[in-house]
Short mmCIF file of C-alpha atoms in Angstrom, two decimals:
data_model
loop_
_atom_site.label_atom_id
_atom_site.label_comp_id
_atom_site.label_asym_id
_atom_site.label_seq_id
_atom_site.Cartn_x
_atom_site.Cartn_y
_atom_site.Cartn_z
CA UNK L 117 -8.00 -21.54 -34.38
CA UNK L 118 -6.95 -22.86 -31.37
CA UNK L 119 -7.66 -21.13 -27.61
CA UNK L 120 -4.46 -19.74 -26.24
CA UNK L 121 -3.12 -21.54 -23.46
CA UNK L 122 -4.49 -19.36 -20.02
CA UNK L 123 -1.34 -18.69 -17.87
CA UNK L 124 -0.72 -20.29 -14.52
CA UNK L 125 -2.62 -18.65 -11.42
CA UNK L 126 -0.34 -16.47 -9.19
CA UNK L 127 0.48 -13.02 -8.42
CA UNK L 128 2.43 -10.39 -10.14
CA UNK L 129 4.02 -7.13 -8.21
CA UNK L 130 3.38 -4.60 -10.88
CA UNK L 131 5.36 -1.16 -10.21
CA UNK L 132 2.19 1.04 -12.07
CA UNK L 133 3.91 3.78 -13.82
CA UNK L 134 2.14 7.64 -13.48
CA UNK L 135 -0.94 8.16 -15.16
CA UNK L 136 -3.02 4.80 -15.39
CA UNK L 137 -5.66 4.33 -13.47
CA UNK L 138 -5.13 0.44 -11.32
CA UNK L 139 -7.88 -0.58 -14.10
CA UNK L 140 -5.75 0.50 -16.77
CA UNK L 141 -3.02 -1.85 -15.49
CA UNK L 142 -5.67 -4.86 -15.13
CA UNK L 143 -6.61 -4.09 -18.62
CA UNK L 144 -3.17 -4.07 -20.08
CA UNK L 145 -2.09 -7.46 -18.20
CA UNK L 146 -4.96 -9.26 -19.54
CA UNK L 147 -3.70 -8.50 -23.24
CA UNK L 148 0.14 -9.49 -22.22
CA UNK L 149 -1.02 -12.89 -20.52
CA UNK L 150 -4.04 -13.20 -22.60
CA UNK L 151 -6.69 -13.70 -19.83
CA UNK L 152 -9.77 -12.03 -18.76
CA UNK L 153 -9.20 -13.28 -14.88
CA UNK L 154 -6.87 -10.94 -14.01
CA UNK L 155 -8.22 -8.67 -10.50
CA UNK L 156 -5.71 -5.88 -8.50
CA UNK L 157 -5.87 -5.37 -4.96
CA UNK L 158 -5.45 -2.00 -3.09
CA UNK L 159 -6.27 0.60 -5.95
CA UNK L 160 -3.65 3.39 -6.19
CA UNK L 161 -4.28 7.09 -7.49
CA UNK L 162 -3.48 7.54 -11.10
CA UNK L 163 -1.19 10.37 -10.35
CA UNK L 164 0.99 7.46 -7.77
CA UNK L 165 3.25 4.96 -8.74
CA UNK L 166 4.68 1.56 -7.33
CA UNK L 167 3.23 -1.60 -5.66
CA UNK L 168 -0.18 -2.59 -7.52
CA UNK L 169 -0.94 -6.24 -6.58
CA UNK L 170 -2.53 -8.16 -9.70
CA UNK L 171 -4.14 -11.51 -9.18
CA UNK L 172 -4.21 -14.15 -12.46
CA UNK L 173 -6.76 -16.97 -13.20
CA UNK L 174 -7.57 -18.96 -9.76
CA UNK L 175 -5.06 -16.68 -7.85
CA UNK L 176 -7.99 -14.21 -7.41
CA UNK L 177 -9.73 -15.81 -4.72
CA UNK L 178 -6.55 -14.73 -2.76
CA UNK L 179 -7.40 -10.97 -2.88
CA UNK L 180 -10.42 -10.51 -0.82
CA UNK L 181 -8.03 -12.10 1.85
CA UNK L 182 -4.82 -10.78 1.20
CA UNK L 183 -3.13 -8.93 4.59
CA UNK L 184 -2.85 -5.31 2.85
CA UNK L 185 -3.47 -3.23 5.90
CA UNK L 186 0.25 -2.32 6.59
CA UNK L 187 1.56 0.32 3.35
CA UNK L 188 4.72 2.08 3.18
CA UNK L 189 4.81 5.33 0.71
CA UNK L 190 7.90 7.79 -0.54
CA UNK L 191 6.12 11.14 -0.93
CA UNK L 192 6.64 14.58 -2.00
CA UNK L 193 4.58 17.02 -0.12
CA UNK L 194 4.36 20.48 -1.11
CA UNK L 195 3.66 23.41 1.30
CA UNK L 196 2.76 26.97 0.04
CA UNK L 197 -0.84 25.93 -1.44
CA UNK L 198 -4.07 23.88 -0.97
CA UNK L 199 -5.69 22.36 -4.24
CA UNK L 200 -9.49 20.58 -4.28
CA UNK L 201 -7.97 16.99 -4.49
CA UNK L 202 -5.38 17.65 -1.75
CA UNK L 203 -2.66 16.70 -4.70
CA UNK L 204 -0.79 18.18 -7.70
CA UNK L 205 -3.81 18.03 -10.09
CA UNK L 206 -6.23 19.66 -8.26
CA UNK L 207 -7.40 23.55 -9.17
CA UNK L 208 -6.05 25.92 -6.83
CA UNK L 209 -8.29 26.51 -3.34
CA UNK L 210 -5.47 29.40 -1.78
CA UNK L 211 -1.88 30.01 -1.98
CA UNK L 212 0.46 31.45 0.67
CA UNK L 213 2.72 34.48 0.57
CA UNK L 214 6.50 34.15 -0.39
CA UNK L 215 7.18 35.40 3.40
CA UNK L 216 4.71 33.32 4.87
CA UNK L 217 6.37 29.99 3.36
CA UNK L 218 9.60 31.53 3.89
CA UNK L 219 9.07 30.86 7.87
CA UNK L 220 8.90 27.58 7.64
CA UNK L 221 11.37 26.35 9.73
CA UNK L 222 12.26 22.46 10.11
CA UNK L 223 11.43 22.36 13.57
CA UNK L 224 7.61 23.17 13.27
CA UNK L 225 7.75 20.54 10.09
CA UNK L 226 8.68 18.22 12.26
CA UNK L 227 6.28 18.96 15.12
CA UNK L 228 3.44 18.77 12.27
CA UNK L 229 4.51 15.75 11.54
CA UNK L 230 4.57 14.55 15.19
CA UNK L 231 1.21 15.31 15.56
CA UNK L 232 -0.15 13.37 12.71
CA UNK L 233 1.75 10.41 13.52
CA UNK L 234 0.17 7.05 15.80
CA UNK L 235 -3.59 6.69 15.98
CA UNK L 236 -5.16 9.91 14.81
CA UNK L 237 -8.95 10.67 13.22
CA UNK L 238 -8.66 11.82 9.82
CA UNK L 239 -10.76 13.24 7.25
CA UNK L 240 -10.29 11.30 3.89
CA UNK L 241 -10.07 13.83 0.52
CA UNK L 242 -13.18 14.69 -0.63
CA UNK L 243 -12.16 12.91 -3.83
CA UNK L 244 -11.54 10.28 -2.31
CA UNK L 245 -13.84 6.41 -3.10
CA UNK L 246 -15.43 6.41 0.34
CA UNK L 247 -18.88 5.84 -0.16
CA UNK L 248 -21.42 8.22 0.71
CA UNK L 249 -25.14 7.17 0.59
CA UNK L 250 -23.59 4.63 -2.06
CA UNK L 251 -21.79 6.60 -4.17
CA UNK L 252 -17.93 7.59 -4.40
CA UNK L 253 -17.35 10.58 -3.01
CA UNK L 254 -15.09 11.40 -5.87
CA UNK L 255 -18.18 11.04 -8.09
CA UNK L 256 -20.21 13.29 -6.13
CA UNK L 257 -17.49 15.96 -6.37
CA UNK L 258 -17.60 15.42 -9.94
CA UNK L 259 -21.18 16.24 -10.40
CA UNK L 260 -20.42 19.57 -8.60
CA UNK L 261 -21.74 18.63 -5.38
CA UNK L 262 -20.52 19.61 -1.92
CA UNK L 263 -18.79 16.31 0.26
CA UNK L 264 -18.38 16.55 3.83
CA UNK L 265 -16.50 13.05 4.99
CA UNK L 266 -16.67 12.90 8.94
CA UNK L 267 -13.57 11.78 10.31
CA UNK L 268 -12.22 7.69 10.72
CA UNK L 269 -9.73 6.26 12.85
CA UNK L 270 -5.83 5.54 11.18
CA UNK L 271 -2.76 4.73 12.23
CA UNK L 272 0.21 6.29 10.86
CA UNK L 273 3.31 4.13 12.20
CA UNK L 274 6.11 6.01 10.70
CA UNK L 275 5.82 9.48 9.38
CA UNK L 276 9.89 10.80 8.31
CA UNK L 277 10.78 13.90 6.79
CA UNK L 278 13.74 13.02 4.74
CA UNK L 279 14.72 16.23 3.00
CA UNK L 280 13.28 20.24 2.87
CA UNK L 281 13.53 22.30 -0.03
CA UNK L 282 12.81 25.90 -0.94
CA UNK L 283 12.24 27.51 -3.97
CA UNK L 284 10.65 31.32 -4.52
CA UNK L 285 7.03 30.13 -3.28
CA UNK L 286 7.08 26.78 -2.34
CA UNK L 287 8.32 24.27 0.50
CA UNK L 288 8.78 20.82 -0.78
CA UNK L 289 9.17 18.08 1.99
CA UNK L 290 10.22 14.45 1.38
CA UNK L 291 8.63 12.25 3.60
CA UNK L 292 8.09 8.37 4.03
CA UNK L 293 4.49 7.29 5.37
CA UNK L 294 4.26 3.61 6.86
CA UNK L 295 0.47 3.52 7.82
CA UNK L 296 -2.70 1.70 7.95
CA UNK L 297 -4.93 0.78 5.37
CA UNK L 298 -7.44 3.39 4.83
CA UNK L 299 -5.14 5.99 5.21
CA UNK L 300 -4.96 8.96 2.80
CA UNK L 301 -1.49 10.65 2.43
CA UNK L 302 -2.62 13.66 0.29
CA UNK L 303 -4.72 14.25 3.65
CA UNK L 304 -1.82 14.30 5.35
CA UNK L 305 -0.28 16.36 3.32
CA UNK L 306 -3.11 18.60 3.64
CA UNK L 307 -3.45 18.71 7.44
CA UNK L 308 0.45 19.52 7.59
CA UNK L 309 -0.11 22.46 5.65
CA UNK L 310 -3.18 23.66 7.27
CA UNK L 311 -1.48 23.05 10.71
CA UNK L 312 1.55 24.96 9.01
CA UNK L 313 -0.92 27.84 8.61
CA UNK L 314 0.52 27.89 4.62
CA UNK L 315 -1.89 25.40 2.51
CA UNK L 316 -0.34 21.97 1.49
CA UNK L 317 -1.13 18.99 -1.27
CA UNK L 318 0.52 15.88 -2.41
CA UNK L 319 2.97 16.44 -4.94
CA UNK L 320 4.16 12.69 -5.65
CA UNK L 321 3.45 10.00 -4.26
CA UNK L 322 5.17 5.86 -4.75
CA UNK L 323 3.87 2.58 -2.91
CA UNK L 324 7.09 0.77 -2.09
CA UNK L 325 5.32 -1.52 0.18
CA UNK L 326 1.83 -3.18 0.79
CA UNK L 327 1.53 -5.80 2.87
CA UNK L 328 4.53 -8.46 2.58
CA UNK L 329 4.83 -7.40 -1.33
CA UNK L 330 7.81 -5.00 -1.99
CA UNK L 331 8.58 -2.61 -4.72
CA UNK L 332 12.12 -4.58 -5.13
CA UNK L 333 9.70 -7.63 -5.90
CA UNK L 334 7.84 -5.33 -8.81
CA UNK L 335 7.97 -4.91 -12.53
CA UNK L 336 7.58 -2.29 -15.05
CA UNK L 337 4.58 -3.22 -17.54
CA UNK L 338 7.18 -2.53 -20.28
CA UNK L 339 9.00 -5.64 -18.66
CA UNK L 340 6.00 -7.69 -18.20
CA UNK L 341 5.90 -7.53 -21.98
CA UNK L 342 9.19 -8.67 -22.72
CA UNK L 343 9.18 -11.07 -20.16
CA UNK L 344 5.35 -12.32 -19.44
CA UNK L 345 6.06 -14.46 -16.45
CA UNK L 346 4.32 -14.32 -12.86
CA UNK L 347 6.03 -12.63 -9.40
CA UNK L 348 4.55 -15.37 -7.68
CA UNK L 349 3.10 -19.25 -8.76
CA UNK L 350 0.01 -19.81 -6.35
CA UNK L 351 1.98 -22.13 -4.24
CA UNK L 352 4.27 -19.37 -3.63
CA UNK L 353 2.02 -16.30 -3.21
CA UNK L 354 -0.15 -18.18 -0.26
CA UNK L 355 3.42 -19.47 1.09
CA UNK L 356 4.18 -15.55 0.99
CA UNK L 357 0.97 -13.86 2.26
CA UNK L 358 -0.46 -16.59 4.80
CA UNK L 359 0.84 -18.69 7.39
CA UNK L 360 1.19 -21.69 6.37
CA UNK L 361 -0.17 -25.19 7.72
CA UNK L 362 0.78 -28.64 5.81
CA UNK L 363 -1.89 -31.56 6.45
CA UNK L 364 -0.94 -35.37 5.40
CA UNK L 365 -3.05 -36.85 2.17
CA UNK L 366 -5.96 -37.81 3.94
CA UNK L 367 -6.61 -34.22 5.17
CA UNK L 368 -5.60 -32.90 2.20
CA UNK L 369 -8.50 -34.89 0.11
CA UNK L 370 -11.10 -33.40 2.44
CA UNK L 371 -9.71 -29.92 2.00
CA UNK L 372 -10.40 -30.41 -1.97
CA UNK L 373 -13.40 -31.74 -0.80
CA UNK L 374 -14.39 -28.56 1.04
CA UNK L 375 -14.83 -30.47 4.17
CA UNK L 376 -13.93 -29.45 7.99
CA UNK L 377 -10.51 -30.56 9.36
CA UNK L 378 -9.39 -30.91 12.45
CA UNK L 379 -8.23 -27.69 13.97
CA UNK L 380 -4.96 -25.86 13.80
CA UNK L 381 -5.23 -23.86 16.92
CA UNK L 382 -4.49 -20.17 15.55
CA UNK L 383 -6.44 -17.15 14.79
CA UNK L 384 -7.22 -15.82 10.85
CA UNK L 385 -6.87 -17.03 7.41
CA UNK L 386 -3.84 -19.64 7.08
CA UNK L 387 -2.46 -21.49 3.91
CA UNK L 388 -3.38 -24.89 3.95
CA UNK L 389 -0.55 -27.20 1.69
CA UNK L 390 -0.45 -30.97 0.60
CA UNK L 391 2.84 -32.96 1.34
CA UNK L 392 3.82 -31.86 -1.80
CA UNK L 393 3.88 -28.51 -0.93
CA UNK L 394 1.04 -27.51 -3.21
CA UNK L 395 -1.46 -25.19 -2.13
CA UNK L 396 -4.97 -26.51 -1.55
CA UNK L 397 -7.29 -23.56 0.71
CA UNK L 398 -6.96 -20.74 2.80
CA UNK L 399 -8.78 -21.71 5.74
CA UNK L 400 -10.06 -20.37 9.27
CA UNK L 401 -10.52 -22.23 12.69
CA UNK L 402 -14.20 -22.27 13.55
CA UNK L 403 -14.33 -23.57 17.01
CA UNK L 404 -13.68 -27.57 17.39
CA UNK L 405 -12.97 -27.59 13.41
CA UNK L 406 -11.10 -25.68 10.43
CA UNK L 407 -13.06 -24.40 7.61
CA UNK L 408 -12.18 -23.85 4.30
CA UNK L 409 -12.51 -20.02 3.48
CA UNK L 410 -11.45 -20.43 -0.14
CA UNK L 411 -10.47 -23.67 -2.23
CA UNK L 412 -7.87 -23.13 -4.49
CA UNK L 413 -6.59 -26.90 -5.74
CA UNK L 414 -9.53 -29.07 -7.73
CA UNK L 415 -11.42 -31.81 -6.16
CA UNK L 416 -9.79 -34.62 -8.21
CA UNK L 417 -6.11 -33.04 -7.76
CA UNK L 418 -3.54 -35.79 -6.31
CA UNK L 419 -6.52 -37.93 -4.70
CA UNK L 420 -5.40 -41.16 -3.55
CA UNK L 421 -7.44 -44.43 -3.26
#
């Protein structure tokens, strides 16, 4: 039998529905498009949904270098009880009296939240993939041993409560997070609910942003299988996630090449492109040159004599 024809490199926005792991997504995408080079950038929790990024055929090379620090999240924090994950489907670690989350009153929500908003230390979830003496810490939980995660530097740009509900025992806050990478909102949850003096965890939790990729971009998997087609062709997704810098043809052979070009005179990764607008490298200034970081167009592509 014939091979199946491999799809075109690019990126697809996939909005990851509840309950898959990010590798569960990968794995699914390769059977739609019928590839094995199919990588995801910036994991997400199985419990969360929305913005997984998913890099096809030459198109991951990109995600090592894609700008991902900057997320934006819709959450549902609840107050009234601490779990050991900091989230919904944790086991219970202590739950607070009916008065006790009763008191909660909107202005010391909000004054939690002021305090865990800018440039704050904070302890990542002890089931969280930080590494500890090379292993996950999740993993280390797992095996029924004790984590203690020192504290890291994050910045949490926006932190909005947009609604507060009650019910008998519980305080459920809506909130949107904009912060940096590396930031853990079931910890936040968990420090507003400690500062609170009443316990907190993540309830729910959606990505509608990471980096320059939007949710309004994304598709369901269930669409992605009626309609196998890419968010972004390569040209596109470097156009989209790098600044861009076109070169004539006879800088554009060298970049195939993998040879130094002159210059551009800015700082990090930029998009290099042919005069046909086709993208060749991403690509760094290195002093009194430019380097090619990573090569995406072949050697012999649109070489002229």
């Amino acid at each position: 039998m014939p091979r199946p024809t491999p799809p075109p490199p690019g990126l697809l926005v996939v909005d990851k529905p509840g309950g898959m792991t990010s590798h569960d997504v990968v794995a699914r995408v390769r059977r739609i498009l019928g590839t094995r080079k199919v990588g995801h950038a910036g994991t997400l929790d199985p419990m969360a949904t929305g913005v997984l990024v998913l890099g096809v055929e030459r198109a991951t090379k990109l995600l090592g270098h894609l700008a991902l620090d900057r997320k934006t999240y819709l959450a549902t924090i609840v107050l009234g009880a601490a779990t050991t994950t900091d989230d919904a489907e944790g086991e219970p670690l202590s739950e607070a009296g009916p008065e006790a989350v009763g008191e909660i009153t909107q202005p010391a929500v909000r004054a939690g939240i002021a305090a865990l908003t800018g440039d704050i230390q904070q302890v990542p979830s002890a089931v969280s993939a930080v590494k500890v003496d090379g292993r996950r810490a999740y993993a280390r939980v797992r095996a029924g041993e004790r984590v203690d995660l020192p504290p890291r530097p994050v910045t949490v740009y926006r932190f909005d409560l947009l609604a507060l509900r009650r019910t008998d025992t519980r305080a459920e806050l809506d909130v949107v997070v904009e912060c940096s990478s590396g930031t853990y909102v079931r910890a936040l949850a968990r420090d507003l609910g400690a500062a609170l003096g009443v316990g907190g965890h993540l309830g729910a939790l959606c990505r509608t942003t990471v980096g320059p990729f939007t949710l309004a971009a994304a598709r369901t998997l269930d669409q992605l299988e009626q309609r196998p087609e890419l968010s972004y062709d390569l040209d596109a997704a470097v156009a989209a996630a790098f600044p861009r810098r076109d070169v004539d043809q006879a800088t554009a052979k060298a970049v195939r090449h993998g040879r130094p070009i002159p210059p551009a005179g800015r700082s990090g990764v930029y998009g290099v492109f042919d005069p046909d607008g086709h993208a060749l490298a991403l690509a760094a200034d290195a002093g009194d040159v430019a380097r090619s970081v990573v090569v995406l167009a072949p050697a012999s592509q649109g070489d002229r004599k």
